[in-house]
Short mmCIF file of C-alpha atoms in Angstrom, two decimals:
data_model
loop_
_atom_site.label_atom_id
_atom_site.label_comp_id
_atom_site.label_asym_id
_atom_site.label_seq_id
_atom_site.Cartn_x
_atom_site.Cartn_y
_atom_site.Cartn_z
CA UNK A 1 54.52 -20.52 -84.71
CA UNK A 2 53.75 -18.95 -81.55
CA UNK A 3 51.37 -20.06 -78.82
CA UNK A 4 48.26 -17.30 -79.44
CA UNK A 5 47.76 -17.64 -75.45
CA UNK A 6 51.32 -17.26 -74.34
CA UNK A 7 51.62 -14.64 -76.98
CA UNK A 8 47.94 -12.32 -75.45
CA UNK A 9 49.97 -13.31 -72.00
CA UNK A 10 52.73 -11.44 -72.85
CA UNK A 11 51.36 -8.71 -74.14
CA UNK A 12 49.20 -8.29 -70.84
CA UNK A 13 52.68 -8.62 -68.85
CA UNK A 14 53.76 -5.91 -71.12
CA UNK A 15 51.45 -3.44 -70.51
CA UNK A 16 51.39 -4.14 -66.51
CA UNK A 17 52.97 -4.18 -63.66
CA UNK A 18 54.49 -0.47 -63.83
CA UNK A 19 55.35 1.97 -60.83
CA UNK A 20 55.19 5.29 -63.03
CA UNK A 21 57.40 8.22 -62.82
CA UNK A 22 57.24 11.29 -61.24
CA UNK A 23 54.81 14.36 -61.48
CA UNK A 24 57.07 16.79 -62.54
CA UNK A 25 58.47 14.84 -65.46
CA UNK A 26 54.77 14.21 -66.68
CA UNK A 27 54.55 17.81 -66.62
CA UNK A 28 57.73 18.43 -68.68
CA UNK A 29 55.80 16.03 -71.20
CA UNK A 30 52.88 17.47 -71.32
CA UNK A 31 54.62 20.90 -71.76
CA UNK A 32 55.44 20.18 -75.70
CA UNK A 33 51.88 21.20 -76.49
CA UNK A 34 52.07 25.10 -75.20
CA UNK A 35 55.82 24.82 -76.58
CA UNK A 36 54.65 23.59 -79.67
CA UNK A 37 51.75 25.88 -80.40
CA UNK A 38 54.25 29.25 -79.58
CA UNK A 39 56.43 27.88 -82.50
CA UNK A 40 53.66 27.34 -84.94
CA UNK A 41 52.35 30.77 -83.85
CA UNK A 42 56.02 32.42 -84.64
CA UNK A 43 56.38 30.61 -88.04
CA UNK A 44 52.46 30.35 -89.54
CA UNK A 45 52.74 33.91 -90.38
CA UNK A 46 55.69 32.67 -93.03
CA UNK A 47 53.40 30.08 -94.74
CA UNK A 48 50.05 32.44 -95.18
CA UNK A 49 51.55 34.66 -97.42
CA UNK A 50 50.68 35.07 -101.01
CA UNK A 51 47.92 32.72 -100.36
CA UNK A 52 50.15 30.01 -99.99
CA UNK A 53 48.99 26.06 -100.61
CA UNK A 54 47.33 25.04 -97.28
CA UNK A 55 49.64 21.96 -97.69
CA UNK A 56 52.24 23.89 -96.35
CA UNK A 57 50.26 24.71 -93.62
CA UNK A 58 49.41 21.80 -92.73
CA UNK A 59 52.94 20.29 -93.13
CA UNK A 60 53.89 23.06 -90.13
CA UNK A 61 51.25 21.96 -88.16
CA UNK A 62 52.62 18.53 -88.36
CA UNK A 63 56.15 19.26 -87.29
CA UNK A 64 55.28 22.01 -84.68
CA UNK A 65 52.58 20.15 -82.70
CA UNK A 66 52.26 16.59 -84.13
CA UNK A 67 55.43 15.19 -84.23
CA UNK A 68 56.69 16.42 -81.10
CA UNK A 69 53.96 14.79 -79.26
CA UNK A 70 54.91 11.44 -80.75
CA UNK A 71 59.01 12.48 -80.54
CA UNK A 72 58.17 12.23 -76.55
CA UNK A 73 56.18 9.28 -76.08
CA UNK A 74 58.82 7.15 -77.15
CA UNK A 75 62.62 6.23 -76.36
CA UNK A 76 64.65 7.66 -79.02
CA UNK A 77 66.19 10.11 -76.67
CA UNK A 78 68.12 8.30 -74.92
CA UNK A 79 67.92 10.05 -71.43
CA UNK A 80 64.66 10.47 -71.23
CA UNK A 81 63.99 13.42 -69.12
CA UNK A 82 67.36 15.17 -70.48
CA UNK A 83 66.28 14.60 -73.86
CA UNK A 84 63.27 15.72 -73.41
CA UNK A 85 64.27 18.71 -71.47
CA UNK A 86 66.64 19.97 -74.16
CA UNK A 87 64.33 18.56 -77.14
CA UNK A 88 61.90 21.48 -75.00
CA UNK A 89 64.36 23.75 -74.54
CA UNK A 90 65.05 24.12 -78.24
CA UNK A 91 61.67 24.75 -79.51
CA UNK A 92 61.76 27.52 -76.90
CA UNK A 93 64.98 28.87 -78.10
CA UNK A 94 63.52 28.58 -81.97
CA UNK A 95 60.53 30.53 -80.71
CA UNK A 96 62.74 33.36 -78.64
CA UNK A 97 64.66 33.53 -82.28
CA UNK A 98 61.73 34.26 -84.80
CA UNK A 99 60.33 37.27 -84.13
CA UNK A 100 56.58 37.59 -84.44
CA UNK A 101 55.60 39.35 -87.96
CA UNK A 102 53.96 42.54 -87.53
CA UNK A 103 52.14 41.63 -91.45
CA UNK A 104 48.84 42.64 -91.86
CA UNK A 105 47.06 38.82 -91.70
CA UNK A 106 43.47 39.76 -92.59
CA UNK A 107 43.22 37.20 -95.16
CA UNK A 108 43.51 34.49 -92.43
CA UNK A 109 42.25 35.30 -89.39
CA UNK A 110 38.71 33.59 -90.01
CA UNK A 111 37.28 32.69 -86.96
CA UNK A 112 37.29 28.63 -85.88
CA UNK A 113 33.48 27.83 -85.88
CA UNK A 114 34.14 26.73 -82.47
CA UNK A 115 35.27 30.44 -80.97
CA UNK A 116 31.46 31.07 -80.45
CA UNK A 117 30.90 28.43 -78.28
CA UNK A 118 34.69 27.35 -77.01
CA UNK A 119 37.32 29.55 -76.78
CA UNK A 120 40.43 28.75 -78.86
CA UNK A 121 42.75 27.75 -76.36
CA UNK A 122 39.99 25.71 -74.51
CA UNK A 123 39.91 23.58 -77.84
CA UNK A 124 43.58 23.50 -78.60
CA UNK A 125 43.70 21.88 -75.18
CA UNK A 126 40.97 19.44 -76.01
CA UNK A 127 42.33 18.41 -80.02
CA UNK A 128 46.05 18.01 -78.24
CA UNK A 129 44.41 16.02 -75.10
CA UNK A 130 42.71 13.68 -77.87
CA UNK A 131 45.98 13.38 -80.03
CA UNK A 132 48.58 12.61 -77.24
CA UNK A 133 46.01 9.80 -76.12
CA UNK A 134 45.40 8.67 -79.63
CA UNK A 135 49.37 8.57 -79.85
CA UNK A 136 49.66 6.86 -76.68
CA UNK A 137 47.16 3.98 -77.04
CA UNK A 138 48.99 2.62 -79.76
CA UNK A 139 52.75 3.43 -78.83
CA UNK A 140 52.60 1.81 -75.39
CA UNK A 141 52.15 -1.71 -77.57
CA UNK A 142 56.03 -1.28 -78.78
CA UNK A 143 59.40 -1.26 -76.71
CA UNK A 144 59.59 1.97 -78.16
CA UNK A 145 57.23 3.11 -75.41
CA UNK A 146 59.18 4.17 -72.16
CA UNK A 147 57.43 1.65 -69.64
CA UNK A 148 57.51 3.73 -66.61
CA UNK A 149 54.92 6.20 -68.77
CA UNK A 150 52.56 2.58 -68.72
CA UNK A 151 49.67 3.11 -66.67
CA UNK A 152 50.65 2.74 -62.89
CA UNK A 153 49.37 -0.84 -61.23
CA UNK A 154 48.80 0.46 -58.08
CA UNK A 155 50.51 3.83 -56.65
CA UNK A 156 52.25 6.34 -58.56
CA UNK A 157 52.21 8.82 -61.39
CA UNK A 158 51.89 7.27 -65.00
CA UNK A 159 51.89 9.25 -68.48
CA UNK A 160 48.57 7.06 -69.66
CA UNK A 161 47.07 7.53 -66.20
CA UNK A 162 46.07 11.25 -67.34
CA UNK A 163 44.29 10.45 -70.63
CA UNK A 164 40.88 9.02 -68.92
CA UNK A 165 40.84 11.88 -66.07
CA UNK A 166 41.66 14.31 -68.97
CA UNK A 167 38.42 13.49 -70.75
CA UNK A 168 36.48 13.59 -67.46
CA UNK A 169 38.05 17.30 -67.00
CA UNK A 170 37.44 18.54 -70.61
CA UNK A 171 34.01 17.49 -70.79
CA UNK A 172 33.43 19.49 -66.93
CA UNK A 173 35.13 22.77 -68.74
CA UNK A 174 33.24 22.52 -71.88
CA UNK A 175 29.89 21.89 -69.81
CA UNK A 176 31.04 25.06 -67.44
CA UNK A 177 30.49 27.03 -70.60
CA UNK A 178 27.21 26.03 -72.11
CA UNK A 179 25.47 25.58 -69.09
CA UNK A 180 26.44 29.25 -67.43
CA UNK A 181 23.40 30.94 -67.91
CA UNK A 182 21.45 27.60 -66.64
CA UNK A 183 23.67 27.72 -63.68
CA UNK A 184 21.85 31.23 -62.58
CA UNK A 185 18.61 30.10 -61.53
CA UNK A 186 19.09 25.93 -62.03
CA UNK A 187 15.94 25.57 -64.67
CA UNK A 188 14.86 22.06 -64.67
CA UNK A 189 12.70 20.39 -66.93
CA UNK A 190 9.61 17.56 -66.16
CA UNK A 191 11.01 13.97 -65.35
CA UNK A 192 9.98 12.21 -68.96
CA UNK A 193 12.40 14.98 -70.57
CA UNK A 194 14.96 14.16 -68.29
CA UNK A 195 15.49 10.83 -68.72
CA UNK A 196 14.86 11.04 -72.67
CA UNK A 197 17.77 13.34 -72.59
CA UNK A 198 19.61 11.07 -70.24
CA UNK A 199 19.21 7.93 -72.37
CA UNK A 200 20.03 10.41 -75.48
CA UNK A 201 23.61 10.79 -73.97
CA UNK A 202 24.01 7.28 -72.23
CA UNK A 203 23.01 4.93 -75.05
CA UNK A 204 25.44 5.65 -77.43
CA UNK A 205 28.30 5.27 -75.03
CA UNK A 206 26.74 2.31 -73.55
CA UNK A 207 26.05 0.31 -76.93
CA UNK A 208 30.18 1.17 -78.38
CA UNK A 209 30.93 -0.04 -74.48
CA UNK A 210 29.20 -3.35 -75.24
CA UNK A 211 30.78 -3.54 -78.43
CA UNK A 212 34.68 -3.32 -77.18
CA UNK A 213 33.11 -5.66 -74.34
CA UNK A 214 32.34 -8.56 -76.93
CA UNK A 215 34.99 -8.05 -79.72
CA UNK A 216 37.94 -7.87 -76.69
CA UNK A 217 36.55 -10.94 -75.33
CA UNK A 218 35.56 -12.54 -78.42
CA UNK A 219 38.81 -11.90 -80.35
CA UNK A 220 41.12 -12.74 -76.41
CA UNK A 221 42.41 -8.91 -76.85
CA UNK A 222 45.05 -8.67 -74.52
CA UNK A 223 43.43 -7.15 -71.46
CA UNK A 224 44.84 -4.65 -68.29
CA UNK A 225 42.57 -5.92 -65.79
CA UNK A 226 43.71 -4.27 -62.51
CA UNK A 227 42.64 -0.49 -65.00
CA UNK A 228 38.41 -0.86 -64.81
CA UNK A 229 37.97 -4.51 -63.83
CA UNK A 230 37.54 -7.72 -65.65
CA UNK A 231 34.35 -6.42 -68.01
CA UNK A 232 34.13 -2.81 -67.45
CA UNK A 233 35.37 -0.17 -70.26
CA UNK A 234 35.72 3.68 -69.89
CA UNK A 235 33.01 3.54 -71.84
CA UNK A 236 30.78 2.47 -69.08
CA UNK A 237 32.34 4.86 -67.36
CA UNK A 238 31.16 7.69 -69.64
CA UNK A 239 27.47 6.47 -69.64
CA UNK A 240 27.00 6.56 -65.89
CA UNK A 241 28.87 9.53 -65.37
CA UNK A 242 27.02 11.45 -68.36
CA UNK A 243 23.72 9.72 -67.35
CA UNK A 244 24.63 11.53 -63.56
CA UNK A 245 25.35 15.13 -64.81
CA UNK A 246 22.29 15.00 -66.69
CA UNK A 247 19.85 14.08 -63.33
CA UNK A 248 21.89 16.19 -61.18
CA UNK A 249 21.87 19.47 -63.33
CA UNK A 250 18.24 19.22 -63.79
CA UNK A 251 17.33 18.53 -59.96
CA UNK A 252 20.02 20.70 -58.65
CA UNK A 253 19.42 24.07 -57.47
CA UNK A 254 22.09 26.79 -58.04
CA UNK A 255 22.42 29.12 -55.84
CA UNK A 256 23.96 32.24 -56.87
CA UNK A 257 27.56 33.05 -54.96
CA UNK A 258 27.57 29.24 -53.64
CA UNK A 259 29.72 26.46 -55.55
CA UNK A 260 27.36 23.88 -55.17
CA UNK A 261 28.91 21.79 -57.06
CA UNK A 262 32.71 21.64 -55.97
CA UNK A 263 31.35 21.17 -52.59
CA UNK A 264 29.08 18.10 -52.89
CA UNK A 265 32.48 17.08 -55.03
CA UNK A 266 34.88 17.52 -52.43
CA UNK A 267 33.09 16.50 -49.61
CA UNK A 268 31.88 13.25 -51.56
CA UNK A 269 36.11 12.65 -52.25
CA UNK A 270 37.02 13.26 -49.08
CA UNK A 271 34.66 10.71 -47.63
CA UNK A 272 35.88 8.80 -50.34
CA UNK A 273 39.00 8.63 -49.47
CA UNK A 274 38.06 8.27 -45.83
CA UNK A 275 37.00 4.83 -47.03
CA UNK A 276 39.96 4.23 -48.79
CA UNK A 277 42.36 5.30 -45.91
CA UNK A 278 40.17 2.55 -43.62
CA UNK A 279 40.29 -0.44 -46.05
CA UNK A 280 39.22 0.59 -49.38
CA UNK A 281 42.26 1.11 -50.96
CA UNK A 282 43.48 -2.62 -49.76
CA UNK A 283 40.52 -4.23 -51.23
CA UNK A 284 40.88 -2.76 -54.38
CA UNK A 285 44.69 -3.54 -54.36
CA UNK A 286 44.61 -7.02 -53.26
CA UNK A 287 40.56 -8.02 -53.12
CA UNK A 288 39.56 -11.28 -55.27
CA UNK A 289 37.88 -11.32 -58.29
CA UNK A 290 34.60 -13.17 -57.19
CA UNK A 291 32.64 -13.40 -53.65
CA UNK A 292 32.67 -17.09 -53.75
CA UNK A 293 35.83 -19.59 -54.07
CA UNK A 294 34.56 -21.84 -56.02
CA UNK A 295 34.85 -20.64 -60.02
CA UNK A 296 31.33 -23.01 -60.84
CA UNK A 297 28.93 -21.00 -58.44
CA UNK A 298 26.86 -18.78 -60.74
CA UNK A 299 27.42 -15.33 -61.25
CA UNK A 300 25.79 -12.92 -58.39
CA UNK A 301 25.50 -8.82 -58.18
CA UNK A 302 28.49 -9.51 -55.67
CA UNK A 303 30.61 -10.95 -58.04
CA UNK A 304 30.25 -8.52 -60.59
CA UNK A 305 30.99 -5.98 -57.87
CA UNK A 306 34.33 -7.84 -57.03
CA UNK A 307 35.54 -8.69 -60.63
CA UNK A 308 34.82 -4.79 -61.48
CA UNK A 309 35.81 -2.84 -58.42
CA UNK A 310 37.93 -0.47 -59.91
CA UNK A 311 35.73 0.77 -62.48
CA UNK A 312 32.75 0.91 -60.15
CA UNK A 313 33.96 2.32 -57.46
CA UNK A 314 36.21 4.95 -59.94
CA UNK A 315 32.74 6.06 -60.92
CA UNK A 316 32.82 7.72 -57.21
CA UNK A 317 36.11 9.96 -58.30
CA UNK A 318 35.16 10.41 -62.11
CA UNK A 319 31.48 11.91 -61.28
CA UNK A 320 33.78 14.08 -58.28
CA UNK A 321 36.36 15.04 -60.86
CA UNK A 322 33.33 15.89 -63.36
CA UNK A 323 31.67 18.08 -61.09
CA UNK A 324 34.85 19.80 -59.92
CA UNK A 325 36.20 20.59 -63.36
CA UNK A 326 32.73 22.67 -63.75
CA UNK A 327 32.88 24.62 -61.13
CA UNK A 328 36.56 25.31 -61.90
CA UNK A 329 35.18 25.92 -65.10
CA UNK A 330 32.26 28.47 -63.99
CA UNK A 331 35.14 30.41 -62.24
CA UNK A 332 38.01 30.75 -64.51
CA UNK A 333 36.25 31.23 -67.62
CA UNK A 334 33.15 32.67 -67.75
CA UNK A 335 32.17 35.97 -68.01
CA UNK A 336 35.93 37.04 -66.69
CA UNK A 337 38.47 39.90 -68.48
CA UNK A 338 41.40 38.50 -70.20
CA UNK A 339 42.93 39.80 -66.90
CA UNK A 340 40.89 38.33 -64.30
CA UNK A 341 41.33 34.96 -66.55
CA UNK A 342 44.40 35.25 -66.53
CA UNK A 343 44.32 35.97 -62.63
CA UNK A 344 42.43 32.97 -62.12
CA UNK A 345 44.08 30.40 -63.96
CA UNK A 346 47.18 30.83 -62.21
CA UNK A 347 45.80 31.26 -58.76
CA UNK A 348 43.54 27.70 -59.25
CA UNK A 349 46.73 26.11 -61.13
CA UNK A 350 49.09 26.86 -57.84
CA UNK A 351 46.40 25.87 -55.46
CA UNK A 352 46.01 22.52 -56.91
CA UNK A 353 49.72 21.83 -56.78
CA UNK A 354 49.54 22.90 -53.40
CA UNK A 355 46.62 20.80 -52.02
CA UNK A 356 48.29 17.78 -54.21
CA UNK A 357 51.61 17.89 -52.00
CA UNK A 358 49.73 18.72 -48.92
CA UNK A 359 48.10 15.48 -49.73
CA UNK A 360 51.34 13.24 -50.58
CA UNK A 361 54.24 14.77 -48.50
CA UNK A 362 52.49 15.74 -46.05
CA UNK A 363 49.21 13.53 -45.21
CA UNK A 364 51.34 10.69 -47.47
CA UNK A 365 48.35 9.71 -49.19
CA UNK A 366 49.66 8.23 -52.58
CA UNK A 367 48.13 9.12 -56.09
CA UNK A 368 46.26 6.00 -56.85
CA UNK A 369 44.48 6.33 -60.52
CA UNK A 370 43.56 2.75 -59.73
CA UNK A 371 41.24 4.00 -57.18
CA UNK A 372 40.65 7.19 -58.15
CA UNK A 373 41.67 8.65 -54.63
CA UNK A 374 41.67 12.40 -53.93
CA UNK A 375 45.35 12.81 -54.82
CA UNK A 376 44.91 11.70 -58.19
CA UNK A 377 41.87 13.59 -59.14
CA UNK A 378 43.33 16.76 -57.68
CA UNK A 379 46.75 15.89 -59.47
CA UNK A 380 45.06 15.39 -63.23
CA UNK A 381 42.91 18.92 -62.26
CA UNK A 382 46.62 20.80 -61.60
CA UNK A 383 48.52 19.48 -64.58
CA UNK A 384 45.43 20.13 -66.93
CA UNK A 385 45.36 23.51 -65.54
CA UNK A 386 49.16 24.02 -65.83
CA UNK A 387 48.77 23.23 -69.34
CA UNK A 388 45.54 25.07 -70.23
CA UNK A 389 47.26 28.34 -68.35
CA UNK A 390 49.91 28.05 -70.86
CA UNK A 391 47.76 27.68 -73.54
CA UNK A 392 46.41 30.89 -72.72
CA UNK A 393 48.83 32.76 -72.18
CA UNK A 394 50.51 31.77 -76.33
CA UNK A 395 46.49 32.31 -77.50
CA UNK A 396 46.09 35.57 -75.29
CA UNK A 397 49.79 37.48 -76.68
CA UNK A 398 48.96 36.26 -80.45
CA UNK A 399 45.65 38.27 -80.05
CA UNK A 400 47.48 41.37 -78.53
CA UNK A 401 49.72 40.94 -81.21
CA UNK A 402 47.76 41.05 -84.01
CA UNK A 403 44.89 43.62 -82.69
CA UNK A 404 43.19 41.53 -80.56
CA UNK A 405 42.15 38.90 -83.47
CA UNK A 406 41.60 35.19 -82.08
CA UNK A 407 44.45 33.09 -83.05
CA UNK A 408 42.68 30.99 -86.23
CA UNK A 409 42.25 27.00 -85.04
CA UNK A 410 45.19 24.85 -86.89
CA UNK A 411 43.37 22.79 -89.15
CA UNK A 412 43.97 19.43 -87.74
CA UNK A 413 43.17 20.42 -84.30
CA UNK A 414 40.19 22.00 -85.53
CA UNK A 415 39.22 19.01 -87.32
CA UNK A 416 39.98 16.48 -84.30
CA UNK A 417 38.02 19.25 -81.29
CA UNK A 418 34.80 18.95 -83.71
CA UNK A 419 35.10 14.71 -84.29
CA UNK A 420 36.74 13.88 -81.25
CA UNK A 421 34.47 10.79 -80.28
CA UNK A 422 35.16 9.62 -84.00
CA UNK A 423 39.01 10.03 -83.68
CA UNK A 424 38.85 8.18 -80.67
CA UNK A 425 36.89 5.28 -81.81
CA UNK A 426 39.18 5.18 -85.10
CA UNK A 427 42.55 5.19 -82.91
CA UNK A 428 40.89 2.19 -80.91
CA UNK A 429 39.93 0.46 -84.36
CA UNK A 430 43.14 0.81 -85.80
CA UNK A 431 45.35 0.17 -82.67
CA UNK A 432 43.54 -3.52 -82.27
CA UNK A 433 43.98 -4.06 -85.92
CA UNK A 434 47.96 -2.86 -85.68
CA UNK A 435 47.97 -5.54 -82.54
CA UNK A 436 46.18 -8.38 -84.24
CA UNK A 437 48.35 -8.17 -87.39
CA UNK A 438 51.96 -7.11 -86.04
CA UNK A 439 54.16 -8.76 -83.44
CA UNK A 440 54.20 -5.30 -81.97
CA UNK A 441 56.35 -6.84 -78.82
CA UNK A 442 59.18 -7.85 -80.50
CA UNK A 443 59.36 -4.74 -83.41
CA UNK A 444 62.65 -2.96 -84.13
CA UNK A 445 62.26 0.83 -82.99
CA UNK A 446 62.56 1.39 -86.84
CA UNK A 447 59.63 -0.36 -87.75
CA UNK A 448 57.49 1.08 -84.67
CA UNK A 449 58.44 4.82 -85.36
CA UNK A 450 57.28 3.85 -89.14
CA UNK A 451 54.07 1.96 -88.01
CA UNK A 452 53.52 4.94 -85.52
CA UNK A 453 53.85 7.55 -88.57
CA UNK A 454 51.76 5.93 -90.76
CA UNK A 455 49.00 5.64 -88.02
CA UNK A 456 49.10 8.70 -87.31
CA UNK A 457 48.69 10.27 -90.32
CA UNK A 458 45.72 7.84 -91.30
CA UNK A 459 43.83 9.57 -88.59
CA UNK A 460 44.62 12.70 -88.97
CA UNK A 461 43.95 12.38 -92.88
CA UNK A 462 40.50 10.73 -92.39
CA UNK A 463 39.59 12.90 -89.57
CA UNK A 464 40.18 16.40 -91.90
CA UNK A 465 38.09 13.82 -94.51
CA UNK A 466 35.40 13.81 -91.98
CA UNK A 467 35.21 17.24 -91.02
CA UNK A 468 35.02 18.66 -94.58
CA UNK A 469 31.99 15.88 -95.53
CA UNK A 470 30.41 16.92 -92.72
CA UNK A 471 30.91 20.78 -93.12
CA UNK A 472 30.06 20.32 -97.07
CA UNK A 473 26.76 18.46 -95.79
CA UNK A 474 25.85 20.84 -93.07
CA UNK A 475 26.30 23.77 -95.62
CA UNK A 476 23.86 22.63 -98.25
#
């Protein structure tokens, strides 16, 4: 029988170490969700007729947007980005083929209890953001897992590197729109209020922090050190950052016509990564894990500052990307025409990409999601808008379509945007108990496509479980 130490060494070997690949194939990647939801647009019409078994439904909801999602996270195309590209190119051509059905689909265009608050494609972004990560966690365990998608160890562009930032950026969009009409005159509230509502958001996040803290250490869970530190979690992360927004929106004054809030975040980046530039990025590359040499000194506010660096000093980028993806938000969609969204999305989208290579090629700053630099904050805001433009533009020519009726939530997406916190502490769950019971290393591609599968559906079975207790409970 193995050695359990060697055996958590390897693992952490495994999952480190990695240079990435390149932007532009993370984009082709990330390009099987838009793909994905055109086909399932083309073809649901064929399996809602007759008030057909929402089985079937749900069976094309699993092979247009589910299983392509895993199909690309993993290595069974042998060229990668060739396989990909043509794996793409065929759901494209299958979606040029099948006309859209000009049938009268009254009987199911029910609105997703989430239009009201969150536009459809804003959630189909979110559910898909939420699965690919959920997918992700666990494949990166098995060989069948492309490495260079690993997260990067220093420089570079990695496939898991998005996931984190992704969250940060959904949460700044979804803000953008419930906080518009607060964002008009900035209406604060008395200081006891703020900090209940504060603690409200950070507590939660803080306590299931503490908990992955303990059962990693206690249970010598392999660990990627160099991605928050040696005992921070993106957990922390969350608290700090949600603990900020909350402060900040109720002491910050909005001032009609002036983006308050992307300019505190680019100017705080920029200074940032004027820090970085002179030293930073060096000591968070190379630094040591404790202020003192000698391991038997007690623990200082120094140390932990040293043995966490990267997740403390991430915070700085996180709360900037947070900030920014709200006032990206407030701009591109709220209170604009389908036009002027439309308008906007792409303008934003190309600007990104624009400031990104100004930053790389030509200031040769390198994406660091280690440090959180500039260029990797203002690389996860372009591909997530790349992505979310596509999304609306499938979303937006359904509607035309079909007389300007929202295209109706697929039912696992649905389920997942409402219980997304749940799915993601289930995937975590699941993925330590797949690692703690399976030699996931050394497993045949067979076995980890089947292990994959099975996961997979587990979560998307209990999450629809979820969402109709909850619904039933809420409807009593």
């Amino acid at each position: 029988m193995s050695d359990p130490p060697r055996k958590y060494r390897d693992k952490e070997a495994f999952v480190t170490g990695h240079s990435g690949s390149t932007f532009y194939e993370i984009l082709l990647l990330c390009m099987v969700i838009p793909l994905g939801l055109n086909l399932y647009c083309k073809l649901r019409p064929f399996f809602t007729k007759d008030n057909q078994s929402n089985t079937k439904l749900l069976g094309l909801e699993f092979v247009t947007l589910l299983l392509p999602m895993l199909v690309v996270q993993t290595n069974l195309l042998d060229n990668i980005i060739a396989g990909h590209a043509m794996l793409l190119s065929g759901m494209a051509l299958l979606s040029l083929l099948v006309p859209y059905q000009q049938l009268a689909l009254q009987k199911d265009m029910n609105m997703s209890r989430n239009e009201i608050k969150r536009p459809t494609f804003l959630s189909i972004h979110r559910s898909s953001v939420y699965l690919l990560t959920t997918i992700a966690i666990l494949a990166v365990d098995f060989p069948l897992f492309p490495r260079k998608y690993c997260k990067t160890e220093v420089c570079g562009y990695g496939w898991m590197d998005l996931g984190a930032a992704s969250f940060v950026i959904i949460a700044g969009w979804t803000s953008s729109l419930s906080s518009s009409d607060n964002a008009k005159g900035g209406t604060s509230t008395g200081p006891e209020m703020m900090y209940y509502r504060a603690a409200k958001k950070c507590a939660p996040l803080l306590l299931i922090g503490l908990i992955r803290l303990i059962t990693n250490k206690g249970l010598e869970y392999q660990e990627h050190v160099s991605e928050y530190g040696v005992h921070w979690n993106f957990f922390f992360t969350l608290c700090f950052m949600e603990g900020f927004m909350v402060v900040w929106k109720n002491r910050m004054k909005h001032v009609k016509g002036i983006p308050m809030d992307g300019i505190i975040a680019l100017s705080t980046m920029m200074t940032y990564q004027f820090y970085l530039s002179a030293g930073g990025q060096e000591f968070i590359e190379n630094g040591m894990r404790s202020c003192s040499s000698n391991p038997s000194d007690s623990w200082s506010m120094c140390d932990v500052m040293y043995a966490n660096r990267e997740g403390i000093l991430g915070l700085v980028g996180y709360i900037s990307l947070r900030l920014l993806s709200e006032q990206i938000g407030r701009f591109c969609l709220v209170y604009t025409t389908s036009i002027l969204k439309q308008q906007r999305l792409l303008i934003t989208t190309l600007a990104l990409w624009v400031i990104h290579l100004v930053l790389t090629v030509g200031l040769q700053i390198p994406t660091s999601r280690r440090s959180t630099n500039l260029p990797f904050i203002i690389w996860a805001l372009a591909n997530n808008m790349t992505i979310l433009s596509f999304i609306y533009y499938v979303t937006n020519t359904y509607s035309q379509i079909y007389d300007n009726k929202p295209l109706p939530m697929p039912c696992i997406l649905d389920a997942v945007n409402r219980n997304g916190l749940a799915v993601f502490l289930l995937s975590n769950v699941l993925t330590g108990l797949v690692n703690l019971t399976l030699d996931t290393l050394h497993a045949s591609d067979t076995k980890a496509i089947l292990v994959l599968f099975i996961y997979l559906g587990l979560v998307c079975g209990a999450t629809l479980s979820l969402d109709k207790l909850l619904t039933n409970k809420n409807n009593r």
